[in-house]
GROMACS .gro file of N, CA and C in nm:
model
  366
    1VAL      N    1  -0.606   0.013   2.464
    1VAL     CA    2  -0.727   0.016   2.381
    1VAL      C    3  -0.727  -0.107   2.291
    2GLN      N    4  -0.837  -0.178   2.293
    2GLN     CA    5  -0.853  -0.293   2.205
    2GLN      C    6  -0.966  -0.268   2.108
    3LEU      N    7  -0.945  -0.305   1.983
    3LEU     CA    8  -1.040  -0.279   1.877
    3LEU      C    9  -1.072  -0.408   1.803
    4GLN      N   10  -1.198  -0.426   1.770
    4GLN     CA   11  -1.242  -0.545   1.697
    4GLN      C   12  -1.335  -0.501   1.586
    5ALA      N   13  -1.290  -0.513   1.463
    5ALA     CA   14  -1.372  -0.476   1.348
    5ALA      C   15  -1.447  -0.597   1.295
    6SER      N   16  -1.568  -0.571   1.246
    6SER     CA   17  -1.649  -0.678   1.187
    6SER      C   18  -1.748  -0.619   1.089
    7GLY      N   19  -1.816  -0.707   1.016
    7GLY     CA   20  -1.922  -0.663   0.928
    7GLY      C   21  -1.890  -0.664   0.780
    8GLY      N   22  -1.769  -0.698   0.744
    8GLY     CA   23  -1.734  -0.702   0.603
    8GLY      C   24  -1.806  -0.815   0.531
    9GLY      N   25  -1.793  -0.813   0.398
    9GLY     CA   26  -1.856  -0.917   0.318
    9GLY      C   27  -1.849  -0.886   0.171
   10LEU      N   28  -1.926  -0.964   0.097
   10LEU     CA   29  -1.932  -0.948  -0.049
   10LEU      C   30  -2.067  -0.890  -0.087
   11VAL      N   31  -2.066  -0.778  -0.160
   11VAL     CA   32  -2.190  -0.716  -0.206
   11VAL      C   33  -2.175  -0.676  -0.351
   12GLN      N   34  -2.288  -0.653  -0.416
   12GLN     CA   35  -2.287  -0.605  -0.553
   12GLN      C   36  -2.276  -0.454  -0.556
   13THR      N   37  -2.235  -0.402  -0.669
   13THR     CA   38  -2.230  -0.257  -0.687
   13THR      C   39  -2.366  -0.196  -0.653
   14GLY      N   40  -2.362  -0.088  -0.576
   14GLY     CA   41  -2.484  -0.022  -0.534
   14GLY      C   42  -2.539  -0.072  -0.402
   15GLY      N   43  -2.482  -0.178  -0.351
   15GLY     CA   44  -2.529  -0.236  -0.227
   15GLY      C   45  -2.476  -0.163  -0.104
   16SER      N   46  -2.511  -0.217   0.012
   16SER     CA   47  -2.475  -0.153   0.139
   16SER      C   48  -2.416  -0.256   0.235
   17LEU      N   49  -2.332  -0.206   0.322
   17LEU     CA   50  -2.278  -0.284   0.433
   17LEU      C   51  -2.263  -0.192   0.552
   18ARG      N   52  -2.271  -0.249   0.670
   18ARG     CA   53  -2.242  -0.172   0.791
   18ARG      C   54  -2.129  -0.241   0.866
   19LEU      N   55  -2.019  -0.170   0.881
   19LEU     CA   56  -1.908  -0.220   0.959
   19LEU      C   57  -1.921  -0.175   1.104
   20SER      N   58  -1.873  -0.257   1.194
   20SER     CA   59  -1.872  -0.225   1.336
   20SER      C   60  -1.731  -0.233   1.390
   21CYS      N   61  -1.702  -0.145   1.485
   21CYS     CA   62  -1.574  -0.148   1.554
   21CYS      C   63  -1.603  -0.144   1.703
   22ALA      N   64  -1.581  -0.255   1.770
   22ALA     CA   65  -1.598  -0.262   1.915
   22ALA      C   66  -1.470  -0.213   1.979
   23ALA      N   67  -1.482  -0.109   2.062
   23ALA     CA   68  -1.364  -0.045   2.120
   23ALA      C   69  -1.371  -0.050   2.271
   24SER      N   70  -1.266  -0.095   2.334
   24SER     CA   71  -1.259  -0.097   2.479
   24SER      C   72  -1.139  -0.014   2.523
   25GLY      N   73  -1.148   0.041   2.643
   25GLY     CA   74  -1.035   0.117   2.694
   25GLY      C   75  -1.066   0.264   2.707
   26ARG      N   76  -0.970   0.347   2.671
   26ARG     CA   77  -0.979   0.490   2.691
   26ARG      C   78  -1.080   0.556   2.597
   27ARG      N   79  -1.118   0.677   2.634
   27ARG     CA   80  -1.200   0.758   2.545
   27ARG      C   81  -1.113   0.804   2.429
   28THR      N   82  -1.155   0.769   2.309
   28THR     CA   83  -1.070   0.796   2.193
   28THR      C   84  -1.153   0.839   2.073
   29ASP      N   85  -1.087   0.910   1.985
   29ASP     CA   86  -1.140   0.925   1.850
   29ASP      C   87  -1.125   0.789   1.781
   30ILE      N   88  -1.216   0.759   1.692
   30ILE     CA   89  -1.212   0.635   1.616
   30ILE      C   90  -1.211   0.669   1.467
   31GLY      N   91  -1.123   0.603   1.396
   31GLY     CA   92  -1.115   0.624   1.252
   31GLY      C   93  -1.129   0.493   1.177
   32TRP      N   94  -1.172   0.502   1.055
   32TRP     CA   95  -1.173   0.389   0.963
   32TRP      C   96  -1.074   0.418   0.851
   33PHE      N   97  -0.995   0.318   0.820
   33PHE     CA   98  -0.901   0.322   0.709
   33PHE      C   99  -0.927   0.201   0.622
   34ARG      N  100  -0.874   0.205   0.501
   34ARG     CA  101  -0.887   0.088   0.413
   34ARG      C  102  -0.760   0.071   0.332
   35GLN      N  103  -0.737  -0.055   0.294
   35GLN     CA  104  -0.619  -0.086   0.215
   35GLN      C  105  -0.655  -0.186   0.108
   36ALA      N  106  -0.643  -0.141  -0.015
   36ALA     CA  107  -0.665  -0.228  -0.130
   36ALA      C  108  -0.534  -0.297  -0.167
   37PRO      N  109  -0.541  -0.410  -0.237
   37PRO     CA  110  -0.419  -0.481  -0.275
   37PRO      C  111  -0.323  -0.393  -0.352
   38GLY      N  112  -0.198  -0.389  -0.310
   38GLY     CA  113  -0.096  -0.312  -0.378
   38GLY      C  114  -0.100  -0.163  -0.354
   39LYS      N  115  -0.187  -0.120  -0.264
   39LYS     CA  116  -0.200   0.023  -0.237
   39LYS      C  117  -0.170   0.054  -0.090
   40GLU      N  118  -0.146   0.183  -0.065
   40GLU     CA  119  -0.125   0.228   0.070
   40GLU      C  120  -0.256   0.227   0.149
   41ARG      N  121  -0.244   0.213   0.280
   41ARG     CA  122  -0.362   0.225   0.365
   41ARG      C  123  -0.405   0.371   0.364
   42GLU      N  124  -0.535   0.393   0.342
   42GLU     CA  125  -0.584   0.530   0.329
   42GLU      C  126  -0.697   0.559   0.427
   43PHE      N  127  -0.705   0.686   0.463
   43PHE     CA  128  -0.809   0.733   0.554
   43PHE      C  129  -0.945   0.727   0.487
   44VAL      N  130  -1.046   0.689   0.565
   44VAL     CA  131  -1.183   0.686   0.515
   44VAL      C  132  -1.272   0.783   0.592
   45ALA      N  133  -1.273   0.769   0.725
   45ALA     CA  134  -1.362   0.853   0.805
   45ALA      C  135  -1.314   0.852   0.949
   46GLU      N  136  -1.357   0.955   1.023
   46GLU     CA  137  -1.320   0.967   1.163
   46GLU      C  138  -1.435   1.028   1.240
   47ILE      N  139  -1.447   0.989   1.367
   47ILE     CA  140  -1.546   1.048   1.456
   47ILE      C  141  -1.479   1.073   1.590
   48ASN      N  142  -1.513   1.184   1.652
   48ASN     CA  143  -1.451   1.214   1.780
   48ASN      C  144  -1.524   1.141   1.892
   49TRP      N  145  -1.473   1.152   2.016
   49TRP     CA  146  -1.527   1.076   2.128
   49TRP      C  147  -1.674   1.107   2.152
   50THR      N  148  -1.710   1.233   2.147
   50THR     CA  149  -1.848   1.269   2.178
   50THR      C  150  -1.942   1.248   2.061
   51GLY      N  151  -1.887   1.225   1.945
   51GLY     CA  152  -1.970   1.197   1.828
   51GLY      C  153  -2.023   1.320   1.756
   52ASP      N  154  -1.980   1.437   1.798
   52ASP     CA  155  -2.032   1.558   1.734
   52ASP      C  156  -1.944   1.610   1.622
   53LEU      N  157  -1.830   1.544   1.600
   53LEU     CA  158  -1.742   1.580   1.489
   53LEU      C  159  -1.716   1.458   1.403
   54THR      N  160  -1.733   1.475   1.274
   54THR     CA  161  -1.699   1.368   1.180
   54THR      C  162  -1.623   1.428   1.061
   55HIS      N  163  -1.547   1.343   0.997
   55HIS     CA  164  -1.471   1.387   0.879
   55HIS      C  165  -1.461   1.269   0.784
   56TYR      N  166  -1.472   1.296   0.654
   56TYR     CA  167  -1.471   1.191   0.553
   56TYR      C  168  -1.372   1.221   0.442
   57GLU      N  169  -1.318   1.115   0.388
   57GLU     CA  170  -1.240   1.126   0.267
   57GLU      C  171  -1.336   1.162   0.153
   58ASP      N  172  -1.288   1.241   0.058
   58ASP     CA  173  -1.378   1.297  -0.043
   58ASP      C  174  -1.456   1.191  -0.120
   59SER      N  175  -1.394   1.079  -0.152
   59SER     CA  176  -1.460   0.982  -0.239
   59SER      C  177  -1.575   0.908  -0.170
   60VAL      N  178  -1.585   0.919  -0.039
   60VAL     CA  179  -1.693   0.849   0.032
   60VAL      C  180  -1.798   0.945   0.087
   61LYS      N  181  -1.775   1.074   0.074
   61LYS     CA  182  -1.873   1.171   0.123
   61LYS      C  183  -2.008   1.151   0.055
   62GLY      N  184  -2.113   1.151   0.135
   62GLY     CA  185  -2.246   1.132   0.081
   62GLY      C  186  -2.286   0.987   0.067
   63ARG      N  187  -2.191   0.896   0.079
   63ARG     CA  188  -2.220   0.753   0.068
   63ARG      C  189  -2.196   0.680   0.200
   64PHE      N  190  -2.096   0.719   0.273
   64PHE     CA  191  -2.060   0.654   0.400
   64PHE      C  192  -2.099   0.746   0.516
   65THR      N  193  -2.140   0.684   0.626
   65THR     CA  194  -2.172   0.758   0.747
   65THR      C  195  -2.107   0.690   0.866
   66ILE      N  196  -2.031   0.766   0.942
   66ILE     CA  197  -1.969   0.713   1.063
   66ILE      C  198  -2.051   0.761   1.182
   67SER      N  199  -2.071   0.673   1.278
   67SER     CA  200  -2.147   0.707   1.398
   67SER      C  201  -2.094   0.622   1.513
   68ARG      N  202  -2.136   0.658   1.635
   68ARG     CA  203  -2.089   0.580   1.748
   68ARG      C  204  -2.198   0.571   1.854
   69ASP      N  205  -2.195   0.463   1.928
   69ASP     CA  206  -2.282   0.439   2.042
   69ASP      C  207  -2.190   0.410   2.159
   70ASN      N  208  -2.163   0.510   2.238
   70ASN     CA  209  -2.066   0.492   2.347
   70ASN      C  210  -2.120   0.400   2.457
   71ALA      N  211  -2.249   0.390   2.468
   71ALA     CA  212  -2.306   0.297   2.566
   71ALA      C  213  -2.272   0.153   2.529
   72GLN      N  214  -2.260   0.129   2.399
   72GLN     CA  215  -2.225  -0.003   2.348
   72GLN      C  216  -2.078  -0.013   2.311
   73ASN      N  217  -2.002   0.094   2.332
   73ASN     CA  218  -1.859   0.096   2.298
   73ASN      C  219  -1.835   0.054   2.154
   74THR      N  220  -1.919   0.103   2.066
   74THR     CA  221  -1.912   0.060   1.926
   74THR      C  222  -1.921   0.180   1.832
   75VAL      N  223  -1.839   0.176   1.729
   75VAL     CA  224  -1.844   0.275   1.621
   75VAL      C  225  -1.886   0.202   1.495
   76TYR      N  226  -1.970   0.267   1.417
   76TYR     CA  227  -2.024   0.207   1.296
   76TYR      C  228  -1.979   0.285   1.173
   77LEU      N  229  -1.967   0.214   1.064
   77LEU     CA  230  -1.946   0.277   0.934
   77LEU      C  231  -2.051   0.221   0.840
   78GLN      N  232  -2.154   0.301   0.816
   78GLN     CA  233  -2.258   0.262   0.721
   78GLN      C  234  -2.212   0.298   0.582
   79MET      N  235  -2.205   0.200   0.495
   79MET     CA  236  -2.155   0.221   0.359
   79MET      C  237  -2.267   0.191   0.260
   80ASN      N  238  -2.309   0.293   0.190
   80ASN     CA  239  -2.415   0.280   0.089
   80ASN      C  240  -2.359   0.308  -0.050
   81SER      N  241  -2.435   0.271  -0.150
   81SER     CA  242  -2.396   0.296  -0.290
   81SER      C  243  -2.253   0.250  -0.315
   82LEU      N  244  -2.223   0.130  -0.272
   82LEU     CA  245  -2.087   0.079  -0.282
   82LEU      C  246  -2.044   0.061  -0.427
   83LYS      N  247  -1.916   0.085  -0.450
   83LYS     CA  248  -1.856   0.076  -0.582
   83LYS      C  249  -1.742  -0.026  -0.579
   84PRO      N  250  -1.707  -0.082  -0.692
   84PRO     CA  251  -1.593  -0.177  -0.693
   84PRO      C  252  -1.465  -0.116  -0.635
   85GLU      N  253  -1.447   0.012  -0.652
   85GLU     CA  254  -1.326   0.076  -0.599
   85GLU      C  255  -1.325   0.089  -0.448
   86ASP      N  256  -1.436   0.055  -0.384
   86ASP     CA  257  -1.441   0.051  -0.237
   86ASP      C  258  -1.387  -0.082  -0.184
   87THR      N  259  -1.359  -0.175  -0.272
   87THR     CA  260  -1.307  -0.305  -0.231
   87THR      C  261  -1.172  -0.289  -0.162
   88ALA      N  262  -1.163  -0.340  -0.040
   88ALA     CA  263  -1.040  -0.326   0.040
   88ALA      C  264  -1.059  -0.399   0.172
   89VAL      N  265  -0.950  -0.410   0.246
   89VAL     CA  266  -0.959  -0.450   0.386
   89VAL      C  267  -0.979  -0.321   0.466
   90TYR      N  268  -1.081  -0.319   0.548
   90TYR     CA  269  -1.113  -0.202   0.628
   90TYR      C  270  -1.065  -0.225   0.772
   91TYR      N  271  -0.998  -0.122   0.825
   91TYR     CA  272  -0.944  -0.126   0.960
   91TYR      C  273  -1.002  -0.013   1.042
   92CYS      N  274  -1.029  -0.039   1.171
   92CYS     CA  275  -1.059   0.072   1.259
   92CYS      C  276  -0.937   0.100   1.346
   93ALA      N  277  -0.926   0.224   1.386
   93ALA     CA  278  -0.811   0.270   1.462
   93ALA      C  279  -0.857   0.370   1.567
   94ALA      N  280  -0.773   0.389   1.669
   94ALA     CA  281  -0.808   0.479   1.778
   94ALA      C  282  -0.691   0.566   1.816
   95LEU      N  283  -0.722   0.686   1.863
   95LEU     CA  284  -0.622   0.771   1.922
   95LEU      C  285  -0.689   0.865   2.021
   96PRO      N  286  -0.615   0.907   2.125
   96PRO     CA  287  -0.672   1.004   2.218
   96PRO      C  288  -0.701   1.134   2.147
   97GLY      N  289  -0.816   1.192   2.170
   97GLY     CA  290  -0.853   1.314   2.100
   97GLY      C  291  -0.762   1.430   2.138
   98ASP      N  292  -0.741   1.520   2.043
   98ASP     CA  293  -0.667   1.644   2.067
   98ASP      C  294  -0.728   1.753   1.980
   99ASN      N  295  -0.662   1.866   1.975
   99ASN     CA  296  -0.717   1.979   1.899
   99ASN      C  297  -0.678   1.976   1.752
  100ASN      N  298  -0.599   1.879   1.711
  100ASN     CA  299  -0.553   1.874   1.572
  100ASN      C  300  -0.650   1.790   1.490
  101TRP      N  301  -0.761   1.845   1.462
  101TRP     CA  302  -0.867   1.776   1.389
  101TRP      C  303  -0.864   1.816   1.242
  102PRO      N  304  -0.885   1.725   1.147
  102PRO     CA  305  -0.898   1.580   1.162
  102PRO      C  306  -0.762   1.512   1.161
  103HIS      N  307  -0.762   1.380   1.177
  103HIS     CA  308  -0.638   1.303   1.185
  103HIS      C  309  -0.634   1.205   1.068
  104THR      N  310  -0.598   1.254   0.953
  104THR     CA  311  -0.606   1.170   0.833
  104THR      C  312  -0.479   1.089   0.806
  105ARG      N  313  -0.369   1.123   0.870
  105ARG     CA  314  -0.244   1.051   0.847
  105ARG      C  315  -0.239   0.925   0.933
  106LYS      N  316  -0.221   0.812   0.869
  106LYS     CA  317  -0.230   0.685   0.941
  106LYS      C  318  -0.121   0.671   1.047
  107TYR      N  319  -0.008   0.738   1.030
  107TYR     CA  320   0.105   0.718   1.120
  107TYR      C  321   0.080   0.771   1.260
  108ILE      N  322  -0.017   0.857   1.278
  108ILE     CA  323  -0.041   0.916   1.409
  108ILE      C  324  -0.144   0.839   1.491
  109TRP      N  325  -0.205   0.737   1.431
  109TRP     CA  326  -0.304   0.659   1.504
  109TRP      C  327  -0.232   0.554   1.590
  110ASN      N  328  -0.272   0.548   1.718
  110ASN     CA  329  -0.197   0.468   1.814
  110ASN      C  330  -0.236   0.320   1.814
  111TYR      N  331  -0.363   0.294   1.793
  111TYR     CA  332  -0.414   0.159   1.810
  111TYR      C  333  -0.490   0.116   1.685
  112TRP      N  334  -0.474  -0.013   1.651
  112TRP     CA  335  -0.539  -0.066   1.532
  112TRP      C  336  -0.607  -0.199   1.562
  113GLY      N  337  -0.721  -0.218   1.500
  113GLY     CA  338  -0.786  -0.347   1.506
  113GLY      C  339  -0.746  -0.431   1.387
  114GLN      N  340  -0.791  -0.556   1.387
  114GLN     CA  341  -0.766  -0.640   1.270
  114GLN      C  342  -0.861  -0.594   1.159
  115GLY      N  343  -0.832  -0.625   1.039
  115GLY     CA  344  -0.915  -0.578   0.929
  115GLY      C  345  -1.034  -0.666   0.901
  116THR      N  346  -1.128  -0.611   0.827
  116THR     CA  347  -1.242  -0.686   0.777
  116THR      C  348  -1.253  -0.661   0.627
  117GLN      N  349  -1.270  -0.768   0.552
  117GLN     CA  350  -1.266  -0.757   0.406
  117GLN      C  351  -1.400  -0.712   0.351
  118VAL      N  352  -1.396  -0.612   0.265
  118VAL     CA  353  -1.513  -0.566   0.192
  118VAL      C  354  -1.485  -0.586   0.044
  119THR      N  355  -1.571  -0.660  -0.023
  119THR     CA  356  -1.555  -0.684  -0.166
  119THR      C  357  -1.683  -0.643  -0.236
  120VAL      N  358  -1.669  -0.554  -0.334
  120VAL     CA  359  -1.782  -0.506  -0.411
  120VAL      C  360  -1.768  -0.557  -0.553
  121SER      N  361  -1.862  -0.638  -0.595
  121SER     CA  362  -1.855  -0.697  -0.729
  121SER      C  363  -1.924  -0.606  -0.830
  122SER      N  364  -1.871  -0.605  -0.951
  122SER     CA  365  -1.928  -0.520  -1.056
  122SER      C  366  -2.035  -0.594  -1.134
   0.00000   0.00000   0.00000
């Protein structure tokens, strides 16, 4: 599985960005994680292969939306009402789906893309 994340940038507080993760290979769940300077990489959101299951970290619920277009082999993370605390490098990751939903622990994700920087200015 190969993953390519894109779409990061610099926005003001309250702004929006849409991240994309181009995924090739096996049918997989796709997750977004983020890592701020000096902090651990943390779970943000996950979507299953068919797109009918999603899960979000509490601080992004109601602001971020994860979706996927399997015809385009792409998963999106729409981020609205951005806050300075959302500033981080965002990574997409993949793993084969199983019954242990959701998969919030980063150690169980098999494949990772390169990160894309999101900076929210105050």
